[in-house]
Coordinates of C-alpha atoms in Angstrom, one line a residue:
M1 CA 0.0 -0.1 0.2
L2 CA 3.0 2.1 1.0
L3 CA 4.4 2.0 -2.4
L4 CA 1.5 3.2 -4.8
V5 CA 1.5 6.9 -3.2
P6 CA 5.1 7.4 -5.1
A7 CA 4.1 5.5 -8.0
T8 CA 1.0 7.9 -8.1
S9 CA 2.8 11.2 -7.3
F10 CA 5.4 10.3 -10.2
A11 CA 3.0 9.3 -12.7
G12 CA 3.0 11.3 -15.8
V13 CA 6.2 12.7 -15.0
L14 CA 8.5 11.6 -18.0
A15 CA 12.3 12.1 -18.5
P16 CA 13.0 14.6 -22.1
T17 CA 13.4 12.3 -25.3
Y18 CA 15.8 14.6 -27.5
V19 CA 15.5 13.9 -31.1
P20 CA 17.7 15.4 -34.1
V21 CA 17.0 18.9 -35.9
D22 CA 17.6 19.9 -39.4
E23 CA 17.5 23.4 -40.8
T24 CA 18.2 25.4 -43.8
K25 CA 19.0 28.7 -43.1
F26 CA 19.7 31.6 -45.4
S27 CA 22.5 34.7 -44.4
I28 CA 24.1 37.7 -45.7
G29 CA 27.0 39.2 -44.2
L30 CA 31.0 40.8 -44.9
R31 CA 34.3 38.7 -45.4
F32 CA 37.5 40.3 -45.5
E33 CA 40.0 38.3 -47.4
F34 CA 43.9 39.3 -46.5
G35 CA 46.0 38.2 -49.8
D36 CA 47.9 41.0 -51.9
V37 CA 45.4 43.1 -50.7
V38 CA 42.7 43.5 -48.3
K39 CA 39.7 42.3 -50.4
P40 CA 36.3 43.3 -48.8
S41 CA 33.0 41.2 -50.2
V42 CA 29.3 40.7 -49.6
V43 CA 28.4 37.3 -48.8
G44 CA 25.5 35.3 -49.3
A45 CA 25.0 31.9 -47.9
V46 CA 22.6 28.8 -47.1
R47 CA 23.0 26.4 -45.1
K48 CA 22.0 22.9 -44.3
T49 CA 22.8 21.2 -41.3
H50 CA 21.4 18.5 -39.3
T51 CA 22.3 18.7 -35.4
D52 CA 21.9 14.9 -33.8
V53 CA 20.7 13.8 -29.9
D54 CA 24.0 14.8 -28.9
N55 CA 24.4 18.4 -30.3
Q56 CA 26.7 17.3 -32.8
V57 CA 26.5 18.9 -36.3
T58 CA 27.1 18.1 -39.7
G59 CA 26.4 19.7 -42.8
A60 CA 26.5 21.6 -45.7
Q61 CA 27.4 25.1 -47.1
F62 CA 27.1 27.1 -50.0
D63 CA 27.9 30.6 -50.4
V64 CA 28.6 33.6 -53.0
A65 CA 31.1 36.7 -52.5
V66 CA 31.3 39.7 -54.1
P67 CA 33.7 42.0 -53.8
F68 CA 33.3 45.5 -53.8
G69 CA 35.0 48.6 -53.2
P70 CA 38.2 50.2 -55.5
D71 CA 40.0 47.9 -57.5
Q72 CA 37.5 45.3 -57.5
N73 CA 36.0 43.6 -60.5
F74 CA 32.7 42.5 -58.4
A75 CA 33.9 38.8 -60.1
P76 CA 32.7 36.5 -57.2
T77 CA 34.1 33.4 -55.2
L78 CA 31.5 30.9 -54.7
R79 CA 32.5 27.9 -52.4
L80 CA 30.8 24.7 -51.4
L81 CA 31.4 23.1 -48.0
G82 CA 31.3 20.5 -45.6
I83 CA 30.1 21.5 -41.9
Y84 CA 31.2 19.2 -39.0
G85 CA 31.3 20.2 -35.6
N86 CA 29.0 21.1 -32.4
T87 CA 26.6 23.7 -31.9
D88 CA 29.0 26.0 -30.8
I89 CA 32.1 26.1 -33.0
Q90 CA 32.0 24.1 -36.4
G91 CA 34.4 23.3 -38.6
L92 CA 34.3 23.9 -42.6
A93 CA 36.2 22.7 -45.2
G94 CA 35.4 22.6 -49.4
V95 CA 36.3 23.8 -52.8
G96 CA 35.2 27.1 -54.5
F97 CA 36.4 28.9 -57.3
D98 CA 37.3 32.2 -57.8
F99 CA 36.5 34.3 -61.0
S100 CA 38.6 37.2 -60.3
E101 CA 41.9 35.0 -60.1
N102 CA 40.2 32.3 -62.3
Q103 CA 41.1 29.5 -60.4
G104 CA 39.8 26.8 -58.1
I105 CA 40.3 27.4 -54.3
L106 CA 40.3 24.8 -50.8
A107 CA 39.1 26.9 -48.3
V108 CA 39.5 25.5 -44.5
G109 CA 37.9 27.5 -41.7
A110 CA 35.5 27.7 -38.5
Q111 CA 32.3 29.1 -37.7
I112 CA 30.4 30.3 -34.0
K113 CA 27.6 32.5 -33.7
H114 CA 28.0 35.2 -36.5
L115 CA 31.8 34.9 -37.0
E116 CA 34.2 32.7 -39.4
G117 CA 37.5 32.7 -40.3
G118 CA 40.1 30.8 -42.0
V119 CA 42.1 30.2 -45.0
H120 CA 41.8 30.1 -48.9
V121 CA 44.5 28.2 -50.7
D122 CA 44.7 28.8 -54.4
F123 CA 45.9 26.0 -56.7
G124 CA 48.6 27.8 -57.9
G125 CA 50.2 27.6 -54.1
G126 CA 49.1 31.0 -53.0
F127 CA 46.9 31.4 -49.8
A128 CA 45.2 34.2 -48.2
P129 CA 43.5 34.0 -44.9
Y130 CA 40.0 35.5 -44.3
V131 CA 37.3 36.9 -41.2
G132 CA 33.9 37.2 -41.9
L133 CA 30.6 38.5 -39.9
S134 CA 27.2 37.4 -40.7
T135 CA 23.4 37.0 -39.5
Y136 CA 24.2 33.2 -38.8
G137 CA 23.6 32.7 -35.5
G138 CA 24.3 29.5 -35.6
P139 CA 22.7 26.0 -36.0
P140 CA 19.9 24.6 -33.6
E141 CA 20.3 22.8 -30.7
R142 CA 18.8 19.2 -30.3
G143 CA 15.1 19.2 -29.7
V144 CA 12.7 18.1 -27.2
T145 CA 9.5 16.1 -27.7
P146 CA 7.2 17.2 -25.7

């Protein structure tokens, strides 16, 4: 009889069940590439991410950066990147094409909320570090079923 009291007092109380979350986000921002000259660009990006029940994040990002300012020819740089990390910081790695230099690039970097940084390595052996600011606030955390 005494066991019924605690059992009924916890009836309906369940531990949360975590579920993965998929998300597609668009963002806009600024990127500054530091090669032979500082090249500021306006960047538009779309990211598709999957956050699993342990808050591990995987996904892909496609972005287009259009340089502006004096001595810039407005020729874009296109990149396709893989994303891997957690909800606080994600690593980026992928390939792209720089139309102003008319050559392919490799890109490696990291992103946190609203900030990104890394390096572009062109197929000719040159490299250019970059930093960027964007409206992207980061991937979602795992979901909880009601």
